[in-house]
Amino acid sequence: MHLSAETYNIQQAFSRYCLTGKNRRITGVQPDRLSWYREMVFNILTEALEAAFPIAYANLPQRKWDSMTQDFCSHHACKSYQLWKMPLEFYTYAVEHSWDEKYDIPYLNDLLSFEWAELELYNMEDLPTPAFVPQGNWLHDVILLNPEYRLLAFKYPVQKETTRRKLLQQVGAWFVLLYRIPVTGQVQFVELSPWLAFVAEQLYAGITLSDILEYAPQLNITVTDTLASDTITFLREMQTRQLVLGFQP
Amino acid sequence: MVGIGFRREFAEELIAGELIRPDFIEFAPENWMHIGGHWKKLLHQAVEKYPVLCHGLSLSIGSPEPLDQEFLRHVKSFLDEYQIQLYSEHISYSKCDNAHMYDLLPVPFRMDAVRHISSRIQQVQDFMERPLVMEIVSYYTPVAAEMSEVDFICEIVRQSGCQLLLDVNNVYVNAFNHQYDAKEFISQLPLDKVGYIHMAGHEKVLPDLIIDTHGEAIIDPVYDLFEWTIQRLKPVPVLLERDLNIPQLPALQGELNRLKSICNKHWSISHALVGGNI
C-alpha cells in the first residue's frame, strides 16, 4: 500500500464521522462542509432501509426506528457492495442485538424477516424451472412447486396485521409462503396452516403427497376423511396461482 | 452519441423508445448484478435496444484497504456477459474499515494517495482487461490537501494510464464551491485522455455551496461550459444523468436534444472523419 499512515488516518476519520456523526474535527477539512457528507451518507442508508421495510417504518414508533437506524449506521460495517442487499444486514443486526427485547417490539424479527423475504424474492437471480407436465396424480406423482419461494414461520401474524395490539393478541404459530410469479416477477404470499406448511416443505423435498399423508399422525395431525381431499383442493388452487407448477414428467 | 442513465423509474419508457430515445444507456453494474425477475427481463430488453456503458459505484478506488477481488470478479463477469467495453468509476472512496457507505467521499489530494490510486487503477485495468475511465468527482471540502486538485488528477492519469471521465457539471460545482476558474481547470487537464463526458443538474443549497444532486435540469452556465469544453476534445460519448425528481420524459428528451445539438455543432465539423468511442 502506498498510503501513508497519516492519509489513512484522515480517510478513516472522515468515513467514521460520516457513519457516526461524531468527532467532526478532522485535519484539513471544513467542518461546516463535512456535515453535508454525514447527511448524505446517513440519508442513503436510511432511505434504503425505509424502502426495504415500509411496513416497519410506517408502523413502528418513529423514535424507536430512528434509534435503530442510528445504531446500525454507527456500529455496523455494511459488507454488501450492492445497496439493495444492505437491509439484510440490518435485519441480521436486529436479531443479533435482540432489538425485539431492547425496543420492546416482540414481533420485530418476524416483521423484518417478512419484508426482507419479499424484497429478496423480488430481486433475486432467476432459478431454473424444472420440467413439468400440468396434469398428474396428486397423491402419487411428484408435485413440482415454483422454485422461487421462501417458507417462513412466525410467532406473530405480520403478514396480515400491522398494529401492535392486534399482533400481540395473536401470538401463535403462523406460516407464510412467499413466491415469485414467473411471468410478471411480482411476489405473492399465501398463509398456510401448520399442516399445509409441512406439506409444502415436504413437496419441495420431492416427497409425494401420499407419503406425506402417511406421516400426518406423527405430527399430531388428525387424519380426517377429508384431509387428503382438502389438501388436494388447496394444491389445485395453488396451481392456478402459479405456486404449484405441475407434476414431474 | 448522447445517452442517459438507465433508471428503473423510466425503464419501460426507455425500452418503448417513444417519449425518450437516447443513443445509448448507462447503468451501474452494482444495481443490476445478481438480479432476476422483472428487472432482469427489462435489463435484457434495454440491452437489446441500446448500446450500453457501465458506470460503477462500489469499486472505491481510493479506499485504504485492499481491492475487493470477489467484487471485481463479479463486475468483470457482468461486463463480459453484456459485452460492455467502457467501464467507468470515480476518483473517490466509498468504503473504509471494510464498511460500505454507498456515497463518494473525497480522497486527500496528496502524492501518496496518487500512488495508491494509480497502482490500484492499474490492477483493475489488468484484471478487467479494459481501460478504466475515471471520473473527477464533485466534493464539498478539501481533505488535508497537499497539492492542487488539478495536479492530483493529472498525476493519477499520468501514473495509471487511465482515461478521464469529465463530468462538466462536477467541474462547475467544484469551481463554484472552491472558488476557482472552471475553464482554467479544464484547460490544465490532459484533454486527450478524456474518454467520456457526464452532464447533470445540481442544487444550490447555500449562497456559497452547490450540491451535485442530479435532481434538476442542467443550467445554462453548465451548458456553456460544456460547449466551451467539447471544442477542445475529440468526440466522446456524452451522458445525461438524472437520478432524482424525474421530470416528464419529453423534458429529458429536450435536454438530450440540446446536448446533441451542441455536439453536432462542434464535432461534426472538426471531427467529421473521427469515429465515436462506442
XYZ file of C-alpha atoms in Angstrom:
527
model
C 0.000 0.000 0.000
C 1.306 3.424 -0.924
C -0.839 5.380 1.512
C 0.931 6.994 4.431
C -0.386 6.288 7.907
C -1.432 9.917 8.174
C -3.506 9.872 4.987
C -5.009 6.560 6.020
C -5.997 8.005 9.402
C -7.558 11.069 7.811
C -9.656 8.946 5.454
C -10.657 6.726 8.330
C -11.691 9.685 10.492
C -13.667 11.171 7.604
C -15.599 7.980 6.928
C -16.206 7.325 10.631
C -17.677 10.773 11.006
C -19.983 10.105 8.044
C -21.265 6.935 9.683
C -21.478 8.111 13.278
C -21.829 11.888 13.158
C -19.225 12.068 15.909
C -15.731 13.607 16.085
C -16.184 16.287 13.486
C -12.683 17.740 13.874
C -10.586 16.321 11.065
C -7.310 17.730 9.832
C -7.628 19.966 6.804
C -11.401 19.722 6.466
C -14.031 22.468 6.566
C -16.321 21.319 9.427
C -19.436 23.051 8.058
C -18.997 21.278 4.732
C -18.192 17.958 6.356
C -21.665 17.751 7.854
C -23.125 17.521 4.346
C -21.317 14.251 3.840
C -22.712 12.902 7.076
C -26.195 13.879 5.957
C -25.800 12.325 2.517
C -24.370 9.022 3.751
C -26.944 8.727 6.515
C -29.786 9.578 4.126
C -28.704 6.960 1.611
C -28.667 4.289 4.302
C -31.911 5.294 5.996
C -33.809 5.789 2.741
C -32.746 2.330 1.591
C -33.975 0.887 4.891
C -37.267 2.755 4.728
C -37.816 1.455 1.194
C -36.910 -2.106 2.190
C -39.050 -2.174 5.334
C -42.032 0.060 4.515
C -44.387 -1.634 6.991
C -41.902 -1.422 9.844
C -41.059 2.171 9.016
C -44.708 3.193 8.800
C -45.853 1.406 11.932
C -43.056 1.334 14.469
C -42.728 4.354 16.750
C -40.579 6.925 14.964
C -38.170 7.390 17.869
C -37.508 3.651 18.017
C -36.960 3.439 14.278
C -34.595 6.421 14.397
C -32.670 4.869 17.252
C -32.330 1.590 15.364
C -31.081 3.195 12.155
C -28.674 5.394 14.095
C -27.326 2.397 15.987
C -26.974 0.338 12.813
C -25.249 3.063 10.808
C -22.870 3.912 13.631
C -21.836 0.445 14.686
C -22.279 -1.893 11.769
C -19.853 -2.133 8.856
C -22.008 -2.801 5.801
C -20.447 -5.603 3.818
C -22.624 -5.687 0.734
C -21.378 -3.743 -2.272
C -24.963 -3.735 -3.513
C -27.125 -1.253 -1.667
C -30.290 -3.304 -2.138
C -28.787 -6.160 -0.102
C -27.798 -3.923 2.812
C -31.232 -4.275 4.519
C -30.488 -7.959 5.103
C -27.600 -6.804 7.290
C -29.988 -4.533 9.184
C -32.338 -7.440 9.823
C -29.451 -9.671 10.902
C -28.115 -6.918 13.154
C -31.553 -6.557 14.757
C -31.676 -10.275 15.539
C -28.104 -10.443 16.819
C -28.661 -7.487 19.124
C -32.052 -8.666 20.382
C -33.785 -5.490 19.309
C -37.133 -7.188 19.825
C -36.379 -7.133 23.560
C -34.384 -3.928 23.678
C -37.123 -1.919 21.965
C -39.983 -3.998 23.339
C -41.249 -4.954 19.902
C -41.746 -8.720 20.224
C -42.821 -9.073 16.585
C -39.874 -7.088 15.168
C -37.860 -10.058 13.923
C -40.889 -11.560 12.211
C -41.729 -8.289 10.521
C -38.212 -7.596 9.270
C -37.905 -11.192 8.104
C -41.171 -10.957 6.172
C -40.297 -7.682 4.498
C -36.763 -8.765 3.646
C -38.025 -12.049 2.139
C -40.367 -10.113 -0.122
C -37.586 -7.813 -1.308
C -35.096 -10.618 -1.739
C -37.524 -12.733 -3.742
C -38.424 -9.810 -5.940
C -34.797 -9.091 -6.821
C -33.085 -12.460 -6.612
C -31.495 -14.182 -9.555
C -33.703 -16.410 -11.642
C -33.716 -20.074 -10.690
C -34.179 -22.762 -13.321
C -37.718 -24.045 -13.559
C -37.858 -27.861 -13.591
C -39.544 -29.604 -16.496
C -43.128 -30.428 -15.579
C -46.432 -31.594 -17.007
C -49.602 -29.788 -15.966
C -51.613 -32.870 -15.104
C -50.899 -35.907 -12.984
C -51.871 -37.869 -9.939
C -51.961 -35.600 -6.920
C -51.379 -38.411 -4.465
C -48.701 -40.486 -6.131
C -46.804 -38.279 -8.579
C -44.077 -35.888 -7.545
C -45.619 -32.440 -7.399
C -43.331 -29.644 -8.551
C -43.545 -26.221 -6.953
C -42.300 -22.815 -8.015
C -38.583 -22.841 -7.087
C -38.511 -19.108 -6.281
C -40.003 -19.116 -2.811
C -39.440 -18.545 0.879
C -41.320 -20.515 3.545
C -41.363 -18.548 6.782
C -42.581 -19.357 10.277
C -43.680 -16.516 12.536
C -44.869 -16.080 16.089
C -46.899 -13.046 15.086
C -49.130 -12.622 12.030
C -47.064 -9.835 10.480
C -48.373 -10.813 7.060
C -51.833 -9.504 7.876
C -51.659 -7.191 10.901
C -49.747 -4.009 11.463
C -50.944 -2.685 14.793
C -49.119 -3.698 17.943
C -52.243 -4.609 19.889
C -53.589 -6.967 17.235
C -50.218 -8.577 16.690
C -49.674 -9.258 20.378
C -53.175 -10.692 20.733
C -52.495 -13.284 18.054
C -49.227 -14.799 19.195
C -49.022 -18.361 17.921
C -47.614 -20.383 15.062
C -48.036 -18.693 11.698
C -46.703 -19.902 8.373
C -46.349 -17.871 5.208
C -45.087 -18.962 1.825
C -43.876 -16.204 -0.486
C -43.138 -16.883 -4.123
C -42.358 -15.023 -7.296
C -44.717 -15.236 -10.254
C -42.561 -16.311 -13.203
C -44.085 -14.090 -15.881
C -44.630 -10.843 -14.012
C -41.893 -11.133 -11.402
C -44.363 -9.982 -8.751
C -44.156 -11.546 -5.294
C -47.241 -13.164 -3.809
C -47.721 -14.778 -0.451
C -50.097 -17.341 0.927
C -50.839 -18.001 4.574
C -50.583 -21.671 5.472
C -51.850 -23.831 8.311
C -49.153 -25.823 10.134
C -50.215 -28.894 8.166
C -50.019 -27.162 4.784
C -46.675 -25.632 5.713
C -45.437 -29.147 6.429
C -46.882 -30.378 3.145
C -45.195 -27.555 1.229
C -41.864 -28.272 2.881
C -42.086 -31.965 2.031
C -43.251 -31.340 -1.523
C -40.223 -29.105 -2.015
C -38.125 -32.042 -0.798
C -39.637 -34.226 -3.518
C -41.885 -36.343 -1.274
C -45.210 -37.439 -2.752
C -48.435 -36.391 -1.096
C -49.393 -39.955 -0.258
C -46.133 -40.382 1.662
C -46.690 -37.073 3.429
C -50.190 -38.100 4.445
C -48.846 -41.268 5.978
C -46.658 -39.164 8.213
C -49.513 -36.950 9.420
C -50.364 -38.898 12.606
C -46.792 -38.464 13.860
C -47.330 -34.706 13.673
C -50.446 -34.987 15.805
C -52.493 -34.082 12.747
C -55.946 -35.563 12.977
C -56.325 -37.603 9.822
C -59.916 -36.962 8.877
C -61.690 -38.393 5.861
C -61.256 -35.137 4.078
C -57.603 -34.346 4.893
C -56.336 -35.719 1.576
C -59.081 -34.140 -0.495
C -58.781 -30.803 1.305
C -55.050 -30.804 0.724
C -55.504 -31.582 -2.942
C -58.113 -28.840 -3.242
C -55.604 -26.431 -1.773
C -52.880 -27.585 -4.164
C -55.215 -27.263 -7.146
C -55.930 -23.711 -6.099
C -52.197 -23.074 -5.775
C -51.699 -24.365 -9.299
C -53.985 -21.638 -10.583
C -51.922 -19.150 -8.571
C -48.618 -20.435 -10.006
C -47.177 -21.767 -6.779
C -47.723 -25.342 -7.965
C -46.172 -25.793 -11.401
C -47.412 -29.318 -12.108
C -46.025 -32.833 -11.968
C -42.706 -34.433 -12.635
C -42.825 -35.966 -16.132
C -23.622 9.978 -29.111
C -25.710 11.292 -26.251
C -27.070 8.824 -23.719
C -28.929 8.726 -20.461
C -28.637 6.841 -17.198
C -30.900 3.775 -17.220
C -33.153 4.137 -14.222
C -35.986 1.960 -13.004
C -38.296 4.959 -12.797
C -38.441 5.229 -16.576
C -37.009 1.904 -17.741
C -40.158 0.838 -19.570
C -40.446 4.146 -21.399
C -36.812 3.913 -22.445
C -37.417 0.458 -23.859
C -40.541 1.662 -25.656
C -38.447 4.473 -27.134
C -41.372 6.758 -27.839
C -41.139 9.533 -25.260
C -37.409 9.285 -24.897
C -34.838 7.883 -27.259
C -31.168 8.235 -26.258
C -28.271 6.990 -28.388
C -27.091 4.758 -25.582
C -27.761 3.991 -21.935
C -25.524 3.728 -18.912
C -26.058 1.822 -15.707
C -24.197 0.866 -12.571
C -23.246 -2.830 -12.522
C -23.877 -2.886 -8.767
C -27.537 -2.069 -9.315
C -28.079 -4.854 -11.822
C -25.722 -7.704 -10.982
C -27.260 -10.840 -9.459
C -30.736 -9.581 -10.254
C -33.553 -11.682 -11.657
C -37.276 -11.468 -12.173
C -38.951 -8.411 -13.594
C -35.870 -6.195 -13.673
C -33.680 -8.758 -15.343
C -36.205 -9.039 -18.149
C -36.266 -5.268 -18.575
C -32.484 -5.113 -18.458
C -32.254 -7.630 -21.288
C -34.749 -5.671 -23.354
C -32.835 -2.450 -22.766
C -29.511 -4.042 -23.678
C -31.010 -5.412 -26.880
C -32.274 -1.975 -27.824
C -29.382 0.292 -26.867
C -25.600 0.275 -26.703
C -24.577 0.177 -23.043
C -21.809 1.759 -20.992
C -21.276 0.937 -17.329
C -20.512 3.365 -14.561
C -19.603 1.737 -11.276
C -20.297 2.830 -7.733
C -18.591 0.443 -5.341
C -15.054 -0.037 -6.626
C -13.820 2.518 -4.082
C -10.508 3.059 -5.804
C -9.350 5.423 -3.057
C -10.007 3.039 -0.150
C -7.158 2.344 2.217
C -7.932 -1.373 2.315
C -7.148 -3.849 -0.495
C -9.379 -4.099 -3.553
C -12.306 -6.461 -3.195
C -11.309 -9.275 -5.539
C -14.646 -11.029 -5.354
C -16.390 -7.816 -6.342
C -14.008 -7.373 -9.263
C -14.691 -10.898 -10.467
C -18.425 -10.301 -10.411
C -18.133 -6.983 -12.238
C -15.891 -8.481 -14.896
C -18.266 -11.344 -15.408
C -21.165 -8.901 -15.719
C -19.298 -6.702 -18.218
C -18.353 -9.774 -20.227
C -21.900 -11.107 -20.203
C -23.275 -7.865 -21.619
C -20.214 -7.195 -23.792
C -19.631 -3.794 -22.278
C -16.424 -2.127 -23.355
C -16.493 1.125 -21.433
C -16.380 0.815 -17.656
C -16.016 3.993 -15.674
C -15.667 4.695 -11.964
C -14.922 7.530 -9.569
C -11.752 9.045 -8.153
C -13.043 8.784 -4.612
C -13.668 6.206 -1.948
C -16.927 4.749 -0.690
C -15.620 2.099 1.658
C -13.334 2.289 4.676
C -12.637 -0.116 7.527
C -14.487 -2.612 5.311
C -17.708 -0.638 5.676
C -19.540 0.460 2.550
C -21.019 3.950 2.725
C -22.692 3.949 -0.704
C -21.556 7.509 -1.361
C -18.471 9.108 -2.851
C -16.064 10.555 -0.310
C -13.208 12.848 -1.330
C -9.680 11.495 -1.291
C -6.956 13.746 0.162
C -5.089 15.467 -2.655
C -1.702 14.036 -1.735
C 1.082 12.317 -3.582
C 0.842 9.122 -1.538
C -2.844 8.937 -2.476
C -1.897 9.447 -6.130
C 0.486 6.495 -5.987
C -2.039 4.362 -4.114
C -4.882 5.092 -6.520
C -2.737 4.802 -9.646
C -1.463 1.422 -8.599
C -4.997 0.222 -7.924
C -6.285 1.544 -11.248
C -3.593 -0.458 -12.988
C -4.556 -3.566 -11.048
C -8.201 -3.123 -12.023
C -7.407 -2.433 -15.666
C -5.228 -5.516 -15.854
C -7.846 -7.674 -14.241
C -10.767 -6.263 -16.220
C -8.851 -6.308 -19.499
C -10.424 -2.950 -20.224
C -9.326 0.640 -19.748
C -10.781 2.324 -16.701
C -12.326 5.725 -17.270
C -12.095 7.648 -14.016
C -14.468 10.436 -13.072
C -13.444 13.686 -11.441
C -15.975 13.824 -8.614
C -17.688 16.762 -7.016
C -16.524 17.460 -3.467
C -17.594 19.897 -0.822
C -14.477 20.212 1.283
C -10.847 19.567 0.521
C -9.356 16.952 2.821
C -5.883 17.687 4.155
C -4.732 18.638 0.669
C -1.034 18.904 -0.083
C -1.417 19.568 -3.784
C -3.966 21.170 -6.069
C -6.939 19.203 -7.339
C -5.860 19.534 -10.950
C -2.315 18.352 -10.197
C -3.791 15.428 -8.285
C -5.960 14.405 -11.240
C -3.253 14.910 -13.835
C -0.767 12.869 -11.847
C -3.220 9.978 -11.443
C -3.863 9.934 -15.173
C -0.135 10.085 -15.895
C 0.858 7.372 -13.425
C -2.032 4.991 -14.029
C -2.600 5.403 -17.747
C -6.350 5.587 -17.198
C -8.770 7.681 -19.216
C -10.778 10.539 -17.763
C -14.486 10.871 -17.325
C -15.019 14.604 -17.420
C -18.203 15.459 -15.576
C -18.656 19.041 -16.678
C -21.251 19.721 -14.014
C -18.850 18.451 -11.345
C -16.192 20.863 -12.522
C -18.734 23.686 -12.447
C -19.841 22.680 -8.924
C -16.265 22.343 -7.662
C -15.213 25.629 -9.223
C -18.105 27.378 -7.503
C -17.652 25.675 -4.134
C -13.883 26.109 -4.044
C -13.707 29.381 -5.916
C -11.593 28.588 -8.911
C -11.998 29.110 -12.630
C -13.662 26.113 -14.278
C -12.229 26.793 -17.734
C -8.742 27.192 -16.382
C -9.144 23.917 -14.506
C -10.314 22.090 -17.620
C -7.531 23.623 -19.700
C -4.956 22.082 -17.402
C -6.374 18.548 -17.698
C -4.901 16.036 -20.139
C -7.807 16.516 -22.515
C -6.529 13.903 -24.948
C -7.295 11.377 -22.203
C -10.959 12.301 -21.854
C -12.969 9.274 -22.934
C -16.402 10.114 -21.657
C -18.421 13.133 -20.508
C -21.169 13.388 -17.915
C -23.675 16.217 -17.646
C -26.211 16.792 -14.879
C -28.112 19.303 -12.828
C -27.357 20.439 -9.310
C -28.863 22.358 -6.415
C -27.574 25.488 -4.758
C -28.278 24.865 -1.079
C -26.388 27.832 0.406
C -25.102 31.052 -1.102
C -21.644 29.506 -1.221
C -22.463 25.831 -1.686
C -23.801 23.756 -4.570
C -24.629 20.080 -4.101
C -24.321 17.748 -7.071
C -27.778 16.209 -6.771
C -28.557 15.017 -10.308
C -32.033 16.141 -9.371
C -32.528 19.236 -11.501
C -32.261 20.206 -15.143
C -28.865 21.280 -16.432
C -28.494 25.033 -16.084
C -27.339 27.328 -18.880
C -23.880 28.091 -17.438
C -23.152 24.360 -17.386
C -24.305 24.033 -20.997
C -21.989 26.946 -21.804
C -19.090 25.253 -20.058
C -19.913 22.043 -21.893
C -19.897 23.820 -25.248
C -16.621 25.502 -24.438
C -15.137 22.178 -23.334
C -16.093 19.960 -26.226
C -14.400 22.275 -28.675
C -11.171 21.137 -27.052
C -11.941 17.418 -27.196
C -12.207 14.650 -29.705
C -15.736 13.226 -29.936
C -16.628 11.045 -26.969
C -19.925 9.720 -25.591
C -21.907 12.241 -23.554
C -24.274 11.155 -20.808
C -27.163 12.959 -19.152
C -27.504 11.904 -15.509
C -30.857 12.310 -13.820
C -31.374 10.410 -10.580
C -33.951 12.407 -8.624
C -37.068 14.488 -9.300
C -37.505 12.741 -12.621
C -39.451 15.143 -14.858
C -41.814 14.345 -17.709
C -39.785 12.406 -20.224
C -40.133 14.909 -23.069
C -38.277 17.329 -20.811
C -35.410 14.844 -20.505
C -35.503 14.280 -24.248
C -35.251 18.043 -24.631
C -32.041 18.019 -22.598
C -30.692 15.159 -24.723
C -31.560 17.095 -27.866
C -29.829 20.198 -26.625
C -26.686 18.272 -25.761
C -26.750 16.537 -29.111
C -27.209 19.780 -30.954
C -24.132 21.238 -29.234
C -22.129 18.107 -30.035
C -23.208 18.150 -33.660
C -22.357 21.820 -33.958
C -18.764 21.317 -32.932
C -17.877 17.727 -33.510
C -19.470 17.098 -36.865
C -17.386 19.903 -38.382
C -13.984 19.463 -36.830
C -14.081 15.695 -36.433
C -16.070 14.566 -39.429
C -13.788 11.624 -40.002
C -13.285 10.654 -36.381
C -15.489 7.845 -35.154
C -17.128 7.798 -31.756
C -15.817 5.729 -28.902
C -18.575 3.192 -28.822
